[in-house]
JSON list of C-alpha atoms in Angstrom, two decimals:
[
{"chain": "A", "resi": 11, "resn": "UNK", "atom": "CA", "xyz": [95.07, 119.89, 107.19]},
{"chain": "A", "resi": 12, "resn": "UNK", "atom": "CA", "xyz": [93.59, 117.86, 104.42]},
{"chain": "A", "resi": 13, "resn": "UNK", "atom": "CA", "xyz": [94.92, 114.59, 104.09]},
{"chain": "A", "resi": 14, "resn": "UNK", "atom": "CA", "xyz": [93.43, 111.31, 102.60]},
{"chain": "A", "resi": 15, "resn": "UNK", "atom": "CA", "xyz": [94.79, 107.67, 104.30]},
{"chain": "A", "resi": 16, "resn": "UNK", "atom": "CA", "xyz": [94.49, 104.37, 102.54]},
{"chain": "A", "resi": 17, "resn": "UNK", "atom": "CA", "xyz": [93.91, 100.86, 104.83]},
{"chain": "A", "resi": 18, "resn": "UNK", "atom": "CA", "xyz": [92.95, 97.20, 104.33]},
{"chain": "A", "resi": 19, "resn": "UNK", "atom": "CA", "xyz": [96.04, 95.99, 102.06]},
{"chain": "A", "resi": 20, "resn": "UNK", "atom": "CA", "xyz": [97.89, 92.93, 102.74]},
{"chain": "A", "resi": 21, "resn": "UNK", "atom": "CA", "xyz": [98.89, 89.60, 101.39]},
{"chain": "A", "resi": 22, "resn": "UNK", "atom": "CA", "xyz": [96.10, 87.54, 99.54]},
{"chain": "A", "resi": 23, "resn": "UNK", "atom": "CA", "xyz": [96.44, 84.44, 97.51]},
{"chain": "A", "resi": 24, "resn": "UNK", "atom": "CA", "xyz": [95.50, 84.70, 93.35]},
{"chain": "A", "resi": 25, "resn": "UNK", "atom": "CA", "xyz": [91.49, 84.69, 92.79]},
{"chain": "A", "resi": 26, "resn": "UNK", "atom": "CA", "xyz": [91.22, 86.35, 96.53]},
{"chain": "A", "resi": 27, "resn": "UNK", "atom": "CA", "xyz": [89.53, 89.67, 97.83]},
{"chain": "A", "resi": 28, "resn": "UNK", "atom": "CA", "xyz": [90.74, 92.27, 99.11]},
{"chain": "A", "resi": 29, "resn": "UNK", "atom": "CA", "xyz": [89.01, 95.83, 100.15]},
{"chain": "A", "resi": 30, "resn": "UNK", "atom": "CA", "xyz": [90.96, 99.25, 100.50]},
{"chain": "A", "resi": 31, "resn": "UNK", "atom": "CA", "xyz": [89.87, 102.03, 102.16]},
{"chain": "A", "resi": 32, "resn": "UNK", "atom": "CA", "xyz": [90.21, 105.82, 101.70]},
{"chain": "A", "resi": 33, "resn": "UNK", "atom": "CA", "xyz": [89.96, 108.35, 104.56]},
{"chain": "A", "resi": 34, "resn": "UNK", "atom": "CA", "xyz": [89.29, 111.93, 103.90]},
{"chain": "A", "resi": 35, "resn": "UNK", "atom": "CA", "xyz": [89.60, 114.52, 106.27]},
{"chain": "A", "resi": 36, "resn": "UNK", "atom": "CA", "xyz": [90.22, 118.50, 106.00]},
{"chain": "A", "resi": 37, "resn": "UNK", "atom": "CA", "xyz": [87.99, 118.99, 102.47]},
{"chain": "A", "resi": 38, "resn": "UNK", "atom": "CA", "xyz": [85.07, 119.01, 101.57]},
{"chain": "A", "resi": 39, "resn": "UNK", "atom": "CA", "xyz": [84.64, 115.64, 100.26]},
{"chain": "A", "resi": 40, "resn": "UNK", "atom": "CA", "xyz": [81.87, 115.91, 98.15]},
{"chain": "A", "resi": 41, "resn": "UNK", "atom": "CA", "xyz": [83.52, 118.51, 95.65]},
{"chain": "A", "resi": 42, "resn": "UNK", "atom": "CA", "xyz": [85.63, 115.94, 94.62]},
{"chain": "A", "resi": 43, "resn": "UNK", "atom": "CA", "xyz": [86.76, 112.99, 92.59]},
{"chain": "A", "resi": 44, "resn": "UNK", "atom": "CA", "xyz": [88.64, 110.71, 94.56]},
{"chain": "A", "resi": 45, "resn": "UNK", "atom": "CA", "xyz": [90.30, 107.56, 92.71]},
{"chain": "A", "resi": 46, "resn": "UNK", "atom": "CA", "xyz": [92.53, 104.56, 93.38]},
{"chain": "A", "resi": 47, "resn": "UNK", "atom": "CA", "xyz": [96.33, 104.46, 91.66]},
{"chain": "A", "resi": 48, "resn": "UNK", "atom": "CA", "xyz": [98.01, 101.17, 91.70]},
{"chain": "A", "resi": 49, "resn": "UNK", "atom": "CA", "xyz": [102.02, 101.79, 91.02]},
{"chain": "A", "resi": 50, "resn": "UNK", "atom": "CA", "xyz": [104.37, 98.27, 90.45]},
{"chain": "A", "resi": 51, "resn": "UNK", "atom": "CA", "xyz": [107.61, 98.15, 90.90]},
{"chain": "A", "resi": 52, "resn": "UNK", "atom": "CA", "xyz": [109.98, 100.16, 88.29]},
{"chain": "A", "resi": 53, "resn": "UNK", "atom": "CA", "xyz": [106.21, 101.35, 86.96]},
{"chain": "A", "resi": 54, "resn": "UNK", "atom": "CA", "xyz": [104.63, 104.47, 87.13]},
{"chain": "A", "resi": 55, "resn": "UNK", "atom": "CA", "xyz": [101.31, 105.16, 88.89]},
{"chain": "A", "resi": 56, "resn": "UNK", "atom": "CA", "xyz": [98.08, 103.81, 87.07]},
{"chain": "A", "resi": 57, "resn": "UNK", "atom": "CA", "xyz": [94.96, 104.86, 87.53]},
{"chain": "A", "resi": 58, "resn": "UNK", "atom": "CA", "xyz": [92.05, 102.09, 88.05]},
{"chain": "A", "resi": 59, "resn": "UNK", "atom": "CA", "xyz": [89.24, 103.40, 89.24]},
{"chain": "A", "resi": 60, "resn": "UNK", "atom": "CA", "xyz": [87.81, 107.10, 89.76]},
{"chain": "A", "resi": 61, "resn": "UNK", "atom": "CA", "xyz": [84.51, 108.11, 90.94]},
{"chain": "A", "resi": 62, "resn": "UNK", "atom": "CA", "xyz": [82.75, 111.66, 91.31]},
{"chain": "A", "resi": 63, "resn": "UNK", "atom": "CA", "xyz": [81.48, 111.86, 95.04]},
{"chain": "A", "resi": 64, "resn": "UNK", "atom": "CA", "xyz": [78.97, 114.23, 94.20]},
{"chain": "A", "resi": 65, "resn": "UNK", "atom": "CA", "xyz": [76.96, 112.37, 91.36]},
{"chain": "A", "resi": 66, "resn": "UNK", "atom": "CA", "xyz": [78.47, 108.80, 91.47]},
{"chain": "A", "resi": 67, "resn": "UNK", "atom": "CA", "xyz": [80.09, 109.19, 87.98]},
{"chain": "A", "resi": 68, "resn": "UNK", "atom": "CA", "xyz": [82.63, 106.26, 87.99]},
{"chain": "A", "resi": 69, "resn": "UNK", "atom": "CA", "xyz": [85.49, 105.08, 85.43]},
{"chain": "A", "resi": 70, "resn": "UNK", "atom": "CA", "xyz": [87.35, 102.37, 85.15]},
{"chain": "A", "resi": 71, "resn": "UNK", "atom": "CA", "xyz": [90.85, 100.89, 83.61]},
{"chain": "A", "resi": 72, "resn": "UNK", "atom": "CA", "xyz": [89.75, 98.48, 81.15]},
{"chain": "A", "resi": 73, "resn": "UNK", "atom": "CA", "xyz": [91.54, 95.46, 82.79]},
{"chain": "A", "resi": 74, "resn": "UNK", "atom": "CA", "xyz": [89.56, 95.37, 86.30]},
{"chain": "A", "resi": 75, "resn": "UNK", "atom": "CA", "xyz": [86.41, 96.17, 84.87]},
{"chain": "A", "resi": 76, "resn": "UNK", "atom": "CA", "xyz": [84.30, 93.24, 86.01]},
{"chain": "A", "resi": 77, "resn": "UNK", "atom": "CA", "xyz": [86.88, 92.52, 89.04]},
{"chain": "A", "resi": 78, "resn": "UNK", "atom": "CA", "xyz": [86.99, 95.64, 91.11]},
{"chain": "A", "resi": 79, "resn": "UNK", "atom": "CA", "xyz": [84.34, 98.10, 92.31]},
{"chain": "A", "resi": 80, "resn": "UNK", "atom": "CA", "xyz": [84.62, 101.73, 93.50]},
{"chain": "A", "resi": 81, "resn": "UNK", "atom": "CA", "xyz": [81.95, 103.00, 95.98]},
{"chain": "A", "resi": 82, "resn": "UNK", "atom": "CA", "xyz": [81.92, 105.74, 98.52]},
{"chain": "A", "resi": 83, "resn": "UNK", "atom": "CA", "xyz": [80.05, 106.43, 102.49]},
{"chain": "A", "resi": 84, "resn": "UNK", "atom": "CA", "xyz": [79.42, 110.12, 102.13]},
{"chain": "A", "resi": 85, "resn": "UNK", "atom": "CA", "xyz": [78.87, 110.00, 105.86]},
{"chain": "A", "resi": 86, "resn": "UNK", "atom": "CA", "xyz": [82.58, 108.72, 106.44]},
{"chain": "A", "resi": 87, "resn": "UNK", "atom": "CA", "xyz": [84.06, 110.76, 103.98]},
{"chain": "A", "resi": 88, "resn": "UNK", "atom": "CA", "xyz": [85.45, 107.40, 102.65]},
{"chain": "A", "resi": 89, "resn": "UNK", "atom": "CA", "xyz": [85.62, 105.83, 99.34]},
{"chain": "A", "resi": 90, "resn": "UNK", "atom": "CA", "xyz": [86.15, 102.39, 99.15]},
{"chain": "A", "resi": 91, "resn": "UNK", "atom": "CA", "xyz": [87.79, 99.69, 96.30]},
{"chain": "A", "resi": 92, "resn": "UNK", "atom": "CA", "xyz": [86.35, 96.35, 96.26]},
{"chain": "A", "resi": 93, "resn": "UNK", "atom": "CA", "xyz": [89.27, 93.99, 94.24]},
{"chain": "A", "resi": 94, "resn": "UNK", "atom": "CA", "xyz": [88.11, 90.71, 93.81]},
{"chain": "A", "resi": 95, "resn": "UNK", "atom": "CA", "xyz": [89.50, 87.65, 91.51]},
{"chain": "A", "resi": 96, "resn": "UNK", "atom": "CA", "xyz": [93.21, 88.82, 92.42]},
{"chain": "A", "resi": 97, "resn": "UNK", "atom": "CA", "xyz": [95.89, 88.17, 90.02]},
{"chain": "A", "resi": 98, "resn": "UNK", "atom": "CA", "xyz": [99.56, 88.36, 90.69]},
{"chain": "A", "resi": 99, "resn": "UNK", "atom": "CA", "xyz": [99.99, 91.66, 88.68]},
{"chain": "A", "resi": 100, "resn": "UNK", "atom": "CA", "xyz": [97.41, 93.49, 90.28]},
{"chain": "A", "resi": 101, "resn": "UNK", "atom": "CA", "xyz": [100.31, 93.80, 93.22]},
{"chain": "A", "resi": 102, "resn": "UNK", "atom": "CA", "xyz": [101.80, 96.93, 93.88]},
{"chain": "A", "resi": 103, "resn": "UNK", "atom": "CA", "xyz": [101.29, 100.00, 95.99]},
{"chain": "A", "resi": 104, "resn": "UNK", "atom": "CA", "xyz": [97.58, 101.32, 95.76]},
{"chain": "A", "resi": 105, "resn": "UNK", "atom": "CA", "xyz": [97.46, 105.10, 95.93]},
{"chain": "A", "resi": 106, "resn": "UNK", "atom": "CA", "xyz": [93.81, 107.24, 96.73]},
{"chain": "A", "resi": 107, "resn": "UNK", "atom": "CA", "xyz": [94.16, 110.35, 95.17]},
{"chain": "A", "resi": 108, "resn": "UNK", "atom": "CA", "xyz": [91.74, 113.56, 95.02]},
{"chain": "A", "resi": 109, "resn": "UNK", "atom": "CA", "xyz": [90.54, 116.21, 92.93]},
{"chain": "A", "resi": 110, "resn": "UNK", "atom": "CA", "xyz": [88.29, 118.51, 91.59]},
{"chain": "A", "resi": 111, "resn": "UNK", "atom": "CA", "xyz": [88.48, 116.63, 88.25]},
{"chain": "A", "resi": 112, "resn": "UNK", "atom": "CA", "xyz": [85.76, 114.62, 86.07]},
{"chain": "A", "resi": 113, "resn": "UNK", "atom": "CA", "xyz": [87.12, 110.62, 87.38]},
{"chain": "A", "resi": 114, "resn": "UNK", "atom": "CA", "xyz": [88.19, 110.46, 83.50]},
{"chain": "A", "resi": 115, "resn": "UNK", "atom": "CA", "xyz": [90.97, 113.00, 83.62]},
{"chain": "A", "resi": 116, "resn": "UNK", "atom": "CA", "xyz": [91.80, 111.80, 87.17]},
{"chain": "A", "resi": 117, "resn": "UNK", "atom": "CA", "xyz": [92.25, 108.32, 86.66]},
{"chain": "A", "resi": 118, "resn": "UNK", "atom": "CA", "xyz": [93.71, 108.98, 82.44]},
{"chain": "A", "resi": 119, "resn": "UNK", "atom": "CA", "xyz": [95.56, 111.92, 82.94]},
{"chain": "A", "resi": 120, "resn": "UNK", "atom": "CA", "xyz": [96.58, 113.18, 86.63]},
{"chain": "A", "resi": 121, "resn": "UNK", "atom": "CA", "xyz": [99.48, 114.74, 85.65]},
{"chain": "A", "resi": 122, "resn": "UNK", "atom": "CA", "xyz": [98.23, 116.59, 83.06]},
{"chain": "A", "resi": 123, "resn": "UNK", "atom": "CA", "xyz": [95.42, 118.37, 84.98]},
{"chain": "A", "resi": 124, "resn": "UNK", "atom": "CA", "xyz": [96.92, 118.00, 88.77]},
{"chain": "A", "resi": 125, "resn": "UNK", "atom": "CA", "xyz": [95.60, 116.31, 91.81]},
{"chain": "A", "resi": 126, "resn": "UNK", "atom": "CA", "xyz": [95.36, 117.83, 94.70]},
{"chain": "A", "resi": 127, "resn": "UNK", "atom": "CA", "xyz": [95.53, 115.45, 97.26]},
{"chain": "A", "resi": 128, "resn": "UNK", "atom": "CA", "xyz": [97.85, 112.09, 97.61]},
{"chain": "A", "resi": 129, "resn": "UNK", "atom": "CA", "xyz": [97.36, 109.47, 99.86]},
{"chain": "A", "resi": 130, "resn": "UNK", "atom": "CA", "xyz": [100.75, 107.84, 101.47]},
{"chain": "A", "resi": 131, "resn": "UNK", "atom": "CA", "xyz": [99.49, 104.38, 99.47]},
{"chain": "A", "resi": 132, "resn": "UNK", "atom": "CA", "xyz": [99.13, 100.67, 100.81]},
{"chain": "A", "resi": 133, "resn": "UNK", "atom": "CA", "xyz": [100.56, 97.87, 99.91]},
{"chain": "A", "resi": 134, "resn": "UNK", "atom": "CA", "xyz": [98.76, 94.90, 98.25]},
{"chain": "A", "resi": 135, "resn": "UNK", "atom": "CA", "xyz": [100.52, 91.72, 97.89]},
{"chain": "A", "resi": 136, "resn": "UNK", "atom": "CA", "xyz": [98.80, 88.86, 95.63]},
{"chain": "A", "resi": 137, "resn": "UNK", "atom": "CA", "xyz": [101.17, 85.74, 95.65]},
{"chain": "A", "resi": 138, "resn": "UNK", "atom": "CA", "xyz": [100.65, 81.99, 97.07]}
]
């Protein structure tokens, strides 16, 4: 059964770090895109960061360019996202998503296109 699991959110203070993790299991993970989804409360889901697996292809949302960074461990079948210089709005529920998309029409326009995998999301918390 394929399934993809985010860990490593929590409560961090404004300006902190925080890493998330994304497990994939049950796919073959380097047909993909995978990407990270933050959604805030009342807001739909927005996409931050995608990358390709298979060539390292990345995007990202214009406001955490510079402050997060997507990577992957081919031999985990994990993609990580790297947020550092935390602001309060960057809280909400971060979402790892999959598909056999370019990361562009992942991350810009999921719903048009599909996804075909969801992660259950973690929560990330900045606030003093």
């Amino acid at each position: 059964q394929a399934q993809l699991v985010e860990s490593g959110g929590g409560l961090v203070q404004p300006g902190g770090s925080l890493r998330l993790s994304c497990a994939a299991s049950g796919f073959t993970f380097d047909h993909y895109a995978v990407g990270w989804f933050r959604q805030a409360p009342g807001n739909g889901r927005e996409g931050l960061s995608c990358l390709q697996i298979s060539d390292n292809n990345t995007y990202y949302e214009e406001s955490v360019k510079g402050r997060f960074t997507i990577s992957r461990n081919n031999a985990k079948n994990t993609v990580y996202l790297q947020m550092n210089s935390l602001k309060p709005e960057d809280s909400g529920v971060y979402y790892c998503a999959a598909s056999r998309l370019s990361p562009f029409r992942l991350c810009v326009h999921p719903q048009t296109y599909g996804v075909d995998y969801w992660g259950k999301g973690a929560l990330v918390t900045i606030s003093s």
